[in-house]
Coordinates of C-alpha atoms in Angstrom, one line a residue:
X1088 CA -60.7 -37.5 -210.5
X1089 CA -64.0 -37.3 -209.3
X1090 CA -65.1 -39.6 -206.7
X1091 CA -68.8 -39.2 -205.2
X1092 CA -69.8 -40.6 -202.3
X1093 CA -70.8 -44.1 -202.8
X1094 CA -72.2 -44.9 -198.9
X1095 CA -75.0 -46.0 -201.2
X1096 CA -73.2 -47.5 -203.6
X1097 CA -74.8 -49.8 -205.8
X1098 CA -71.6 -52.6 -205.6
X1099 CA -73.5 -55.1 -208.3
X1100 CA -70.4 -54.4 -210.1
X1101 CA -68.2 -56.1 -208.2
X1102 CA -67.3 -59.8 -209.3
X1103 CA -69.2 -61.8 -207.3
X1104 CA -70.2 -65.6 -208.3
X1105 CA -73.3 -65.8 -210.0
X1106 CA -73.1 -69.7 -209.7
X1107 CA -76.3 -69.8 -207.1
X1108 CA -78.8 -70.8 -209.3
X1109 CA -82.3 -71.8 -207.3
X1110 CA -82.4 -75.3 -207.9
X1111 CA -78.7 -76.3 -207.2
X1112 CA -77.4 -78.2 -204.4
X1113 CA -75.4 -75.4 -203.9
X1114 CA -78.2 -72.8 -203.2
X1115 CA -79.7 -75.1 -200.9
X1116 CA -76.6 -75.6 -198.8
X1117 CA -76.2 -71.5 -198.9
X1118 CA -79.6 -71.3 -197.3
X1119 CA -79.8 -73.7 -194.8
X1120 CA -75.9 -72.2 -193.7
X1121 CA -77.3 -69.0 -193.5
X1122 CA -80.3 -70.0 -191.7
X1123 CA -78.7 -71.7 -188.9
X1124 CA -79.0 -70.1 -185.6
X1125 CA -75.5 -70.6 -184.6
X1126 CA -72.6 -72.1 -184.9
X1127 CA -69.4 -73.5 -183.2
X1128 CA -65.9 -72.4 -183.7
X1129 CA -63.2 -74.1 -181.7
X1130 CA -64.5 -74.3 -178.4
X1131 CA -67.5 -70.8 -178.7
X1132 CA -71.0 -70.9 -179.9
X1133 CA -71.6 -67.9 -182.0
X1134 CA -75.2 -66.2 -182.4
X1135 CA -75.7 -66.0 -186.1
X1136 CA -77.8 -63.5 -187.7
X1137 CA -80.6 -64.6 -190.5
X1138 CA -80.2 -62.3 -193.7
X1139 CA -83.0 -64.0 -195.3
X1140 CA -86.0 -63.2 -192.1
X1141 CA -84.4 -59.7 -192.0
X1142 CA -85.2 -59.1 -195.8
X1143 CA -88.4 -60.5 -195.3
X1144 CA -89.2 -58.2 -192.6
X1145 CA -87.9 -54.8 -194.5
X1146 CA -89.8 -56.2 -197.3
X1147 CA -92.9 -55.8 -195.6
X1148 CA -92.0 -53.0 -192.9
X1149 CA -91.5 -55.3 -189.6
X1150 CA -87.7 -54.5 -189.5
X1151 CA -87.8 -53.3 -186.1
X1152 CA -84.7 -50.6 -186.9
X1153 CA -84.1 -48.5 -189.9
X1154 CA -84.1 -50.5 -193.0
X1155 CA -80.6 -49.5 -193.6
X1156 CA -79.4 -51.0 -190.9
X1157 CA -79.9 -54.4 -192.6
X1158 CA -76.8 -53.4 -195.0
X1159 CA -74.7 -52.8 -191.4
X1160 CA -75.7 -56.6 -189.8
X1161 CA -75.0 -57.9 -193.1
X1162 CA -71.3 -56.3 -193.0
X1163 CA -70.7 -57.1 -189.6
X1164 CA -72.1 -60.8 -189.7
X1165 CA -70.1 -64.2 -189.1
X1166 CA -71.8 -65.6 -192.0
X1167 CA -70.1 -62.8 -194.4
X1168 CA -66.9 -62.5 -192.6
X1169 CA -66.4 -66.4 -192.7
X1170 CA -67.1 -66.3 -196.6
X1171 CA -64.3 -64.2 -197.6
X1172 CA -61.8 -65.3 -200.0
X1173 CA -59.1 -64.0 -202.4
X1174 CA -61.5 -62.7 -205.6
X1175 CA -58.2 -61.4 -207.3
X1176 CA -54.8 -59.8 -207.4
X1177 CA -53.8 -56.0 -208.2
X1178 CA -50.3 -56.9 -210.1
X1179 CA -47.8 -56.9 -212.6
X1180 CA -47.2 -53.0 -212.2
X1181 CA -45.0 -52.9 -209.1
X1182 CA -41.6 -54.5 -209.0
X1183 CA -40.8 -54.6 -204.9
X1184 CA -43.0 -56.1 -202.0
X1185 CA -46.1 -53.9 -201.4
X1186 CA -45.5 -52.0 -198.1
X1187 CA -48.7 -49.5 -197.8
X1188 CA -52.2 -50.0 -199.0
X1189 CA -55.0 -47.0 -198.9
X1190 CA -58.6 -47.0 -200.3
X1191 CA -59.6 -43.6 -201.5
X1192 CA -62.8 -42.0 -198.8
X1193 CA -64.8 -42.9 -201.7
X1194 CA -63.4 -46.2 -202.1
X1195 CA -63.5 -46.4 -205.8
X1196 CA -59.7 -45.8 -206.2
X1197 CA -57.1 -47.6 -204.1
X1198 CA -53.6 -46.6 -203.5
X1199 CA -50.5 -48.6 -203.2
X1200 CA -46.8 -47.7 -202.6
X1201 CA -43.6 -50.2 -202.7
X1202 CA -40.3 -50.6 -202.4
X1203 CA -39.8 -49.8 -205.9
X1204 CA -40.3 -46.1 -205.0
X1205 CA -43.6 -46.1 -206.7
X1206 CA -47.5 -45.3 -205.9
X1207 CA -50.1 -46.5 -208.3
X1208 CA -53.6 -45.5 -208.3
X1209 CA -55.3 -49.0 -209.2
X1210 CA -59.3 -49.0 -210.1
X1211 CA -59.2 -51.9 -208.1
X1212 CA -62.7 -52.9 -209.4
X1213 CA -61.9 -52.7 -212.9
X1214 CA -58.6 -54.5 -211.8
X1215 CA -56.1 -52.2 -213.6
X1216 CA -53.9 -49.3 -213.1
X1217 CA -55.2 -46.4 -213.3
X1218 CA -51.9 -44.0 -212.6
X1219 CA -48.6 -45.3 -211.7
X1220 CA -45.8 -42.1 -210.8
X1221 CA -42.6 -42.1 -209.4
X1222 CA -42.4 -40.4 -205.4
X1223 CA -39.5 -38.7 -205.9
X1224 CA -38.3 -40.6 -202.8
X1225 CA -34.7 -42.4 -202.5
X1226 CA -35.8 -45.4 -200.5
X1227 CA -38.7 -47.7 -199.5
X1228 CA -42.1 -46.4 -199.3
X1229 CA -43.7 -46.9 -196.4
X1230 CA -46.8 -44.9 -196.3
X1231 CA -49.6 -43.5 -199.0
X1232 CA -52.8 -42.4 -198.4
X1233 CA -55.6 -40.2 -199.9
X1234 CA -56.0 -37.0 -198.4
X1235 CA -60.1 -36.4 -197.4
X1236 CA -62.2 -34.2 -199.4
X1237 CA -59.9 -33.6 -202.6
X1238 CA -61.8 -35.7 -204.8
X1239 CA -58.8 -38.4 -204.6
X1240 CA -56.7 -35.6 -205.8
X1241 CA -54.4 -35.3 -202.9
X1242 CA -52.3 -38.5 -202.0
X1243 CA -49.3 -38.1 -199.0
X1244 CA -46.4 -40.4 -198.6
X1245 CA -43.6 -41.5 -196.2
X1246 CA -40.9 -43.4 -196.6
X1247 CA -37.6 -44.8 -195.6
X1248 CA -35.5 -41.8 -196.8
X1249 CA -37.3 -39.6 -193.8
X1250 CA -38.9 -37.3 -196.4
X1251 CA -43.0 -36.7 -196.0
X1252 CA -44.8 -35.1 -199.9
X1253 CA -47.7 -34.5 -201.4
X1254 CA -48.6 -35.7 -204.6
X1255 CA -51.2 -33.7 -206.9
X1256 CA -53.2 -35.2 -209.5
X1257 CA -54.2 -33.5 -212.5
X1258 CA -58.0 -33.6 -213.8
X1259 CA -57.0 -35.8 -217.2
X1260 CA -55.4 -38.6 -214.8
X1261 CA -51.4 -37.3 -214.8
X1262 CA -49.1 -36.4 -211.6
X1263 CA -49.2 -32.4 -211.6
X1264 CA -47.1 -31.7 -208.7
X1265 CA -44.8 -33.8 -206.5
X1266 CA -43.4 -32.1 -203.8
X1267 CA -42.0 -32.5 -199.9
X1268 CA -43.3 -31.2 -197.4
X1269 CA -42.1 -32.1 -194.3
X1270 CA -39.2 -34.5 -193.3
X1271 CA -37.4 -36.4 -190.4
X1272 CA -34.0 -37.3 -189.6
X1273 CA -34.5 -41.0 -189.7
X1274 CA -37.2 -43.4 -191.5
X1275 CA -40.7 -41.5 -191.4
X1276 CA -42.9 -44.6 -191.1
X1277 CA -46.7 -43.6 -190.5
X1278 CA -49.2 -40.8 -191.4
X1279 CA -52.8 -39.9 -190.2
X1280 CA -55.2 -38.2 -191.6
X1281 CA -58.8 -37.5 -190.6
X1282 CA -61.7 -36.9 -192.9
X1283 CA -62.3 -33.6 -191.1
X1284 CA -59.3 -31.9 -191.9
X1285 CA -58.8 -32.1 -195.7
X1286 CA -56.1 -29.9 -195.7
X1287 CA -54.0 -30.9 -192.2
X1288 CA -52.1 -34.4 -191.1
X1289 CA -49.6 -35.7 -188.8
X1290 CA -46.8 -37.8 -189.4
X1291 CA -44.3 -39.6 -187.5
X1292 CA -40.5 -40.9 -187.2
X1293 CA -37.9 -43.0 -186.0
X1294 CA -36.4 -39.3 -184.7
X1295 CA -39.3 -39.4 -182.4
X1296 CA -40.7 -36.4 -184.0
X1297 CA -44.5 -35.6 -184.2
X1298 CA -45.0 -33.1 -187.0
X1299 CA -48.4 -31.8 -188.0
X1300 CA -48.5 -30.5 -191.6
X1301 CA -50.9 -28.4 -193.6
X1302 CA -50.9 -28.2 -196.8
X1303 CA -51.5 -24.9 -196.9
X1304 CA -48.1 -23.5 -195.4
X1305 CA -44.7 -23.5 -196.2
X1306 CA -43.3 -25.4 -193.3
X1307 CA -45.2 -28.2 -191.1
X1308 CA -45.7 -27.5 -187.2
X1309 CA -43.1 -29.6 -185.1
X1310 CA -45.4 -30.8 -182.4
X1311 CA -43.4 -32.5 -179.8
X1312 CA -40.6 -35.4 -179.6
X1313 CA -41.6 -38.9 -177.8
X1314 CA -39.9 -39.4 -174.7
X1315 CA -39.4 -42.5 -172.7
X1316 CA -40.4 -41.9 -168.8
X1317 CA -39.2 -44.8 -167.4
X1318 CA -36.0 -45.9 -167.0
X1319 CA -34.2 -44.5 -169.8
X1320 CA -35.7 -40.8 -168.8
X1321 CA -36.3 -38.2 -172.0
X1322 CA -34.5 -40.4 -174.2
X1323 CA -36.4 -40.3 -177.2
X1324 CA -38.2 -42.9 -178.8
X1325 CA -38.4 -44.5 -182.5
X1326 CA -41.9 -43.8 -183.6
X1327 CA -43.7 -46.6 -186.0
X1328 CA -47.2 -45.8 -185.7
X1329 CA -49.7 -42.6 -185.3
X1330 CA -53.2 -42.3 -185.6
X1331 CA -55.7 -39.6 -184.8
X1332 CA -59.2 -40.2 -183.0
X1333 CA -61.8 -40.6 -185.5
X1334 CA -64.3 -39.0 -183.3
X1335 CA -61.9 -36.2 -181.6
X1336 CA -59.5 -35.1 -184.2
X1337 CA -57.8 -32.8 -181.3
X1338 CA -56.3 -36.2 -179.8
X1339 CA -54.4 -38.7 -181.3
X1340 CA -52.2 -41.9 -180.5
X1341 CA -48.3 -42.5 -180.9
X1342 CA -46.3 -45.7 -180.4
X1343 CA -43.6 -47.7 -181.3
X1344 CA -39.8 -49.0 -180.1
X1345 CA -41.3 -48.6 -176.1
X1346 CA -44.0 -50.5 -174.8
X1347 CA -46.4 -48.0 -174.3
X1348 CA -48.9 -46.7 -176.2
X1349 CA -49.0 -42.8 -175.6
X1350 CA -52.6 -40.8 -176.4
X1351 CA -51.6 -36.9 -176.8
X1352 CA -54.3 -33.4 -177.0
X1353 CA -52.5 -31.7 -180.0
X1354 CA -53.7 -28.2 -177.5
X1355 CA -51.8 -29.7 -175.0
X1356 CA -48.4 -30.5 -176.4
X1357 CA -45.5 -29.2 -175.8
X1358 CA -41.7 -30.5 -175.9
X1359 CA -40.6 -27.9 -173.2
X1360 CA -43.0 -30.0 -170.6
X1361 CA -41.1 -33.3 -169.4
X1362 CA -43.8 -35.8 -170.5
X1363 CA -46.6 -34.3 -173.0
X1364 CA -49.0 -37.5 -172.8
X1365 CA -52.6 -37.3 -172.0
X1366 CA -52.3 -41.0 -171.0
X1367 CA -50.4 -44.2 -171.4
X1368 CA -51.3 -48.0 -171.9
X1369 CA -49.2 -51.6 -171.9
X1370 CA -50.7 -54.1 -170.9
X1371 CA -49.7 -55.3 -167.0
X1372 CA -47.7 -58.5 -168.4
X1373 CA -45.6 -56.4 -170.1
X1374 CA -44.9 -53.5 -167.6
X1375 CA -42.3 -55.2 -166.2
X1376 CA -40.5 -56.9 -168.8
X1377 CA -37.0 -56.3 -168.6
X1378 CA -35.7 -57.8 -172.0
X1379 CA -33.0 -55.5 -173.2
X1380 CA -32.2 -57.8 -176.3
X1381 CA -35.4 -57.4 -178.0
X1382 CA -37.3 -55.2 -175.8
X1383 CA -40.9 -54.8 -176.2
X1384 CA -42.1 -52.3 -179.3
X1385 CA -45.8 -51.6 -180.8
X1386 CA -45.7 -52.0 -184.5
X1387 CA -49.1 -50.4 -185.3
X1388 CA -51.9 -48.9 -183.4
X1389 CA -56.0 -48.1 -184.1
X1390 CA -58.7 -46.5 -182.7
X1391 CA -62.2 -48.1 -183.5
X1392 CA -64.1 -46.3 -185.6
X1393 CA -66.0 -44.4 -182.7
X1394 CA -62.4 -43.7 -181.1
X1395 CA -63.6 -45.8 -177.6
X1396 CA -61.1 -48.4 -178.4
X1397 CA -57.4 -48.4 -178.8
X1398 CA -55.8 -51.8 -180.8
X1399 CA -52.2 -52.3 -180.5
X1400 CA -49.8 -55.0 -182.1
X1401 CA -47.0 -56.0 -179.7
X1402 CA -43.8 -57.4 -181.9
X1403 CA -43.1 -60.6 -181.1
X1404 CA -46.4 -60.9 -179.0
X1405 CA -50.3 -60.9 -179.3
X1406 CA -52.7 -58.1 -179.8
X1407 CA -54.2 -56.2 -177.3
X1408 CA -57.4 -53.9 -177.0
X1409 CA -57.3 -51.1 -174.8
X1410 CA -60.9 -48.6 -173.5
X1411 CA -59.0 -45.3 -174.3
X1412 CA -61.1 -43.6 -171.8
X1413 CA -60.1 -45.5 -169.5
X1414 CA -57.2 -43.8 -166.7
X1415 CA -53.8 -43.2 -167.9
X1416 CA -52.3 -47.1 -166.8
X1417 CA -54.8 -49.1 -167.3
X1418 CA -54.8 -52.3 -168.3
X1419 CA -56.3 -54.3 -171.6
X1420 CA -59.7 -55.2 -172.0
X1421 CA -59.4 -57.8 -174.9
X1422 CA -56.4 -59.9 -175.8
X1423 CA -55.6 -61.6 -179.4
X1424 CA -53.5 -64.7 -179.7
X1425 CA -52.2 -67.0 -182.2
X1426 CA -50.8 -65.0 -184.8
X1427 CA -47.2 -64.3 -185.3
X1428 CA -45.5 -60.7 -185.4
X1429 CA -41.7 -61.3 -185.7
X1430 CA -40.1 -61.5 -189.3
X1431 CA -41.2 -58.1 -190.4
X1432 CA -43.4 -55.6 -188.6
X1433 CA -47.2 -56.4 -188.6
X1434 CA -49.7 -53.7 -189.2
X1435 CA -53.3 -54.6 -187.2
X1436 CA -57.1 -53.0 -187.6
X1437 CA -60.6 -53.0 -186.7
X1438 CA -62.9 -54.8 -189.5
X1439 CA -66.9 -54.4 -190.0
X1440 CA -69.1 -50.7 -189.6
X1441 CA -68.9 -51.1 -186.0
X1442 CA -65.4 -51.9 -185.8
X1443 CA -67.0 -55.8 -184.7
X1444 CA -63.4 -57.6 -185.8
X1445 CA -59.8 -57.3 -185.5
X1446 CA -58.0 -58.5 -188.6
X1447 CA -54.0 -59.1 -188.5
X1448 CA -51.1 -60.2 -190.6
X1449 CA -49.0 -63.2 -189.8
X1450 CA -45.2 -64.2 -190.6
X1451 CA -47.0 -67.8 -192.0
X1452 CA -48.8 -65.9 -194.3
X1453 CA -52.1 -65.9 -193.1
X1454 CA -55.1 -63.3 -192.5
X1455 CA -56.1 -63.5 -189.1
X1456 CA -59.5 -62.4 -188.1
X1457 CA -60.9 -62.3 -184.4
X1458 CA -64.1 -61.6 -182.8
X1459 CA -63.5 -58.3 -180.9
X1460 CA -65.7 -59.4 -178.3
X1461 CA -65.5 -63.0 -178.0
X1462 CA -61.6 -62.9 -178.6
X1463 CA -62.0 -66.5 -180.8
X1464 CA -60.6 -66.4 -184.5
X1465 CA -63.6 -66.6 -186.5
X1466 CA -61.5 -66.7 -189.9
X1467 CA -58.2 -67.8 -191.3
X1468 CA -57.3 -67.2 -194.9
X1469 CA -54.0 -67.5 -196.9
X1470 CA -52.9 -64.1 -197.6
X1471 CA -49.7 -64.2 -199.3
X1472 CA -47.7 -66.4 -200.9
X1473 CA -44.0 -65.3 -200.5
X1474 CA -45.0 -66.1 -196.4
X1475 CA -45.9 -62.6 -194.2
X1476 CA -48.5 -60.5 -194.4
X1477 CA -47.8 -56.8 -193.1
X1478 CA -50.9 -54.2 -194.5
X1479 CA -54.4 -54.6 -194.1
X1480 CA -57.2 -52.4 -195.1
X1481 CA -61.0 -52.0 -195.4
X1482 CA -63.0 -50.7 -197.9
X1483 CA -64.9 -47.5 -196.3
X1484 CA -68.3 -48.3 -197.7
X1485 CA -68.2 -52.5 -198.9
X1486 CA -67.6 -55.7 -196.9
X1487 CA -63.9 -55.8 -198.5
X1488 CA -60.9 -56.8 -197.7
X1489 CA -57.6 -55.6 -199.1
X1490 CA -53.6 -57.0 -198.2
X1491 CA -50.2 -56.5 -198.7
X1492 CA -46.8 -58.1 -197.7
X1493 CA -44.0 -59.6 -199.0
X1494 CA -45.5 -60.6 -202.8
X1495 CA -45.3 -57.5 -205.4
X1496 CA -49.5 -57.7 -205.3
X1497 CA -52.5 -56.1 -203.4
X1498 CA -55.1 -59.4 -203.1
X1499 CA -58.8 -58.1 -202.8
X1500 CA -60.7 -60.3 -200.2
X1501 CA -64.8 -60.3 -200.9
X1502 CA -67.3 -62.2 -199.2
X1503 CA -68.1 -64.7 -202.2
X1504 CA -67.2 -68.2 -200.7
X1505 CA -70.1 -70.3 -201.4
X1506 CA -69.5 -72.0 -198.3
X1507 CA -67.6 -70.9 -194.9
X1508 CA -64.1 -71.3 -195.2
X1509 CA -62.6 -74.2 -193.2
X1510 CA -61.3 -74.1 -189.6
X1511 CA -59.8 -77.0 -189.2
X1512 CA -56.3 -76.9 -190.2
X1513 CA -56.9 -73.3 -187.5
X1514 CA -55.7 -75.4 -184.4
X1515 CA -52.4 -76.7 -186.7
X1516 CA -51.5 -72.9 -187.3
X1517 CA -51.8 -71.6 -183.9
X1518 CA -49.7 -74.2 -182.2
X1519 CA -46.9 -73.9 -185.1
X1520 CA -46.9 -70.1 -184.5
X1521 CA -46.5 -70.5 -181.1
X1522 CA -43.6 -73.3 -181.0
X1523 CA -41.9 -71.4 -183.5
X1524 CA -41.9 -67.9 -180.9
X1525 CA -41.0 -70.0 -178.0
X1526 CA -38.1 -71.4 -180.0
X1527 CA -36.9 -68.3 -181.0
X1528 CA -37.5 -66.6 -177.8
X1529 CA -35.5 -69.5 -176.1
X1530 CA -32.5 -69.2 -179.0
X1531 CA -31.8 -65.8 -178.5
X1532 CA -32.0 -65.9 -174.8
X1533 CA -29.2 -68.2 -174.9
X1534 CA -27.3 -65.9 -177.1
X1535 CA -27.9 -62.7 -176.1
X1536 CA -25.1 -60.5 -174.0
X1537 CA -23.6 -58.0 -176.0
X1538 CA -24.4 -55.3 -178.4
X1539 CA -22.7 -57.4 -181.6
X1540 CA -25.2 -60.8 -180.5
X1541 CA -28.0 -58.1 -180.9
X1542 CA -26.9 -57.4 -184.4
X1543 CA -25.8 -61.7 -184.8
X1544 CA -29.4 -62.7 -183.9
X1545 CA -31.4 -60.3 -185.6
X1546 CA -29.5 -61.0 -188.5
X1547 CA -30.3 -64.2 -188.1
X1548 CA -34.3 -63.9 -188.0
X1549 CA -34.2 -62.0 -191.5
X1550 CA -31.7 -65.2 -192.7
X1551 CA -34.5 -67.4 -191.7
X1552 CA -37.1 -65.2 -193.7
X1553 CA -35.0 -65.4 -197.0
X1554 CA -34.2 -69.2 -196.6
X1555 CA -38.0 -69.5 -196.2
X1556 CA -39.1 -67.0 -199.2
X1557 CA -36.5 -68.7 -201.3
X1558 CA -37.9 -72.6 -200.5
X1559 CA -41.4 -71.2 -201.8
X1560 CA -40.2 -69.9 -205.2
X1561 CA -39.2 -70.8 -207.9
X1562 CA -35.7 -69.9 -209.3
X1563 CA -36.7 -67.0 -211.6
X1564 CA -39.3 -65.9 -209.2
X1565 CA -36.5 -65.9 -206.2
X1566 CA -34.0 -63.9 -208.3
X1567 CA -36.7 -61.1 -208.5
X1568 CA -37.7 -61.1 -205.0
X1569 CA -34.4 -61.0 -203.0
X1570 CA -32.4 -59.0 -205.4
X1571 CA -33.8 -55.6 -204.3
X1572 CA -32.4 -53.6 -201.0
X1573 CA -29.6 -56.1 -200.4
X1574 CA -31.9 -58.6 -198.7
X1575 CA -29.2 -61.1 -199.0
X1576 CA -26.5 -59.2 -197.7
X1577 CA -26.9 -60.7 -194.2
X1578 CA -23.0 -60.5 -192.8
X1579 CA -22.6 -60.3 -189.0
X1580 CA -20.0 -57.6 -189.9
X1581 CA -19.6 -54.1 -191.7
X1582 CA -22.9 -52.8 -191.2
X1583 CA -23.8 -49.8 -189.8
X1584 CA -25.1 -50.2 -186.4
X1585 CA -27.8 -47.3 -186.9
X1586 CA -28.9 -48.6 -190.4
X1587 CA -30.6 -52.1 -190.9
X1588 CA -31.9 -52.9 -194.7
X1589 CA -35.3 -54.7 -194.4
X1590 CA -37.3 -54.7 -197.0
X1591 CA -40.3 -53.9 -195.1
X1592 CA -40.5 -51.9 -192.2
X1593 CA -43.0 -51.1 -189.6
X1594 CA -46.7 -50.7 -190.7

């Protein structure tokens, strides 16, 4: 399993068109796209950046920064971010929709987990397996990720069942050791890891539990249960999402059924003190929201990757971009609209070195990607073709792009579009998006009332999903697809209030 560092990779290998010959038409349009100075996207003029003038000047040592830094502007340019496109599918190995996605810190190995209770290790540039094992766990797999410096060695999991283990793999390519090492009382949704502690990571839970676990020892380290402060005081809160600050491994960030995002010092915590928090953020619109139906909840948080910023998905709403030094309160910075978080539970993150994009899921089965700054989306791509896209995840080291949802795939996203992709079916999707949340929003606030409407109209919104999944496939396809977890067993009645069977939970 060894996996050098590859920040200097030479990525010629990847599959990338070789169709620009020099005297094509097609050449010629590249070049003149590239060249342009800027461009126009909806109603914002964008400054773009001229690969060709900043080769020429590294060429002949006028680049006025480091020559590497010409590999970073290229990343995080409009011109490379507008040019991705599916370049191929990761499939036929699982059986269940893909619910967790994780390049290895090397990035030559990626990771996925499914609902069919299985991780494969894919060598996602050879497209192929490369190690498929069973988890050991008895329901949905939520989470899977490398652990840092094991030489892709070490993966850790979470899933449905509550139960948190660590996977070994041996040198000749076979699971040596599967074993758990922490658990919750309910679904353990999230884990974070940093890449300077290779042998230490937190995970949460619907419980509410924060656990920190090493590797090392026989028992992982309850840190502290969330609390509400607000009206429901100390009651705890369902936990969906965690991540620790890339730049202060000491802090980290915790969210999920309450509208706030909560920022926690792990040499601070404690659950004997009323509220533990370091600080709090929801955006101002949202403070006072007093929907008791379906009450506001953060289905997955980032920090940027200098930890400054704090991203969070709002279910049923937009995104919003907090300044995470900013006082305990505050309100958002940047806001991210016309994407849809309803169906299932989105996962969000920061794209490009510099953390320049945010890039987002959609329940119509797009890839939305925005300009942090600007707040305009800058790309729009199809991402899945069962309808909702719910994991996203960059490559450490490369300008790529890999997703997740609903279809039994990973899709690998490269920059290799000889031409931008097209905007201008963009307007068409927003507005749909939209009408179809105000609908809904207006449905079940005629409807709502008691605890059993709760149940009648959620219910409801994973009816719609099938109906929808179903419409899109064919009749072999369809059996496959909605035959796993009881999907289809959508009866108002005899179901346990505490349990809810979704196929894929929050990310």
């Amino acid at each position: 399993m060894a996996c050098a560092d590859n920040s200097d990779k030479d990525t010629s290998s990847l599959d990338i068109p070789n169709e620009l010959d020099s005297n094509s038409d097609l050449f010629v349009d590249a070049v003149d796209s590239f060249n342009t100075t800027t461009t126009c996207i909806g109603n914002a003029a964008y400054i773009r950046w001229n690969p060709l003038q900043a080769v020429k000047q590294r060429t002949f040592g006028q680049y006025k920064t480091h020559p590497s830094t010409i590999c970073t502007e290229t990343a995080s340019s409009h011109n490379m971010v507008r040019r991705l496109k599916l370049q191929y599918k990761l499939n036929g190995v699982h059986e269940g929709c893909v619910n967790a996605i994780n390049f290895s810190p090397c990035g030559t190995l990626l990771a996925s987990g499914s609902d069919d209770l299985n991780i494969v290790v894919w060598k996602w540039m050879e497209r192929r397996p490369f190690l498929t094992f069973d988890t050991k766990h008895t329901f949905n797999v939520f989470q899977a990720r490398f652990m840092p410096e094991s030489d892709s060695s070490v993966i850790v999991s979470a899933a449905r069942d509550g139960q948190v283990r660590a996977h070994i793999i041996g040198s000749s390519g076979e699971l040596a050791n599967s074993r758990r090492v922490a658990s919750h009382k309910d679904s353990a949704h999230k884990l974070a890891v940093d890449r300077s502690l290779p042998h230490t990571f937190l995970s949460c839970g619907e419980d509410g539990l924060i656990q920190e676990i090493d590797l090392r020892t026989a028992a992982p380290n309850k840190l502290l249960y969330v609390r509400r402060d607000d009206v429901e005081k100390m009651t705890k809160i369902p936990l969906y999402t965690i991540q620790m600050n890339p730049s202060r491994p000491h802090e980290f960030a915790a969210a999920g059924k309450n509208k706030y995002a909560y920022i926690f010092d792990k040499r601070m915590t404690s659950d004997n003190s009323e509220f533990s928090y370091v600080k709090k953020f929801c955006p101002d619109n949202l403070v006072n929201d007093k929907d008791t139906v379906f009450p506001d909840s953060i289905t997955c948080l980032a920090y940027s990757y200098d930890g400054k910023e704090l991203l969070c998905s709002y279910n049923d709403d937009d995104i919003y971009l907090f300044d995470s030094s900013h006082s305990s309160g505050s309100n958002f910075i940047k806001r991210y609209e016309g994407h849809r978080n309803s169906q299932t539970v989105k996962g969000v993150n920061f794209y490009g070195p510099h953390s320049e994009f945010i890039v987002s899921g959609s329940d119509c089965g797009h890839v939305f990607i925005w300009d942090k700054n600007s707040e305009k989306i800058v790309q729009c791509m199809e991402g899945d073709e069962t309808g909702v896209v719910n994991c996203l995840e960059q490559h450490p080291s490369a300008p790529v792009l890999a997703t997740s949802g609903l279809d039994s795939d990973v899709k690998i996203f490269m920059p290799c579009s000889l031409r931008p992709t097209s905007l201008s079916k963009l307007d068409h999707i927003v507005s749909s998006n939209k009408k179809a949340r105000d609908t809904e929003r207006e449905e079940d606030e005629e409807n709502s009332g008691t605890v059993n409407d709760f149940y009648r109209i959620y219910y409801r919104r994973i009816s719609r999903m099938i109906q929808r999944r179903a419409a899109g496939e064919d009749g072999e396809n369809g059996d496959d697809n909605t035959s796993n977890n009881s999907d289809s067993e959508d009866s108002d009645t005899d179901m346990d209030q505490h349990t809810v069977p979704l196929r894929c939970d929050p990310q």
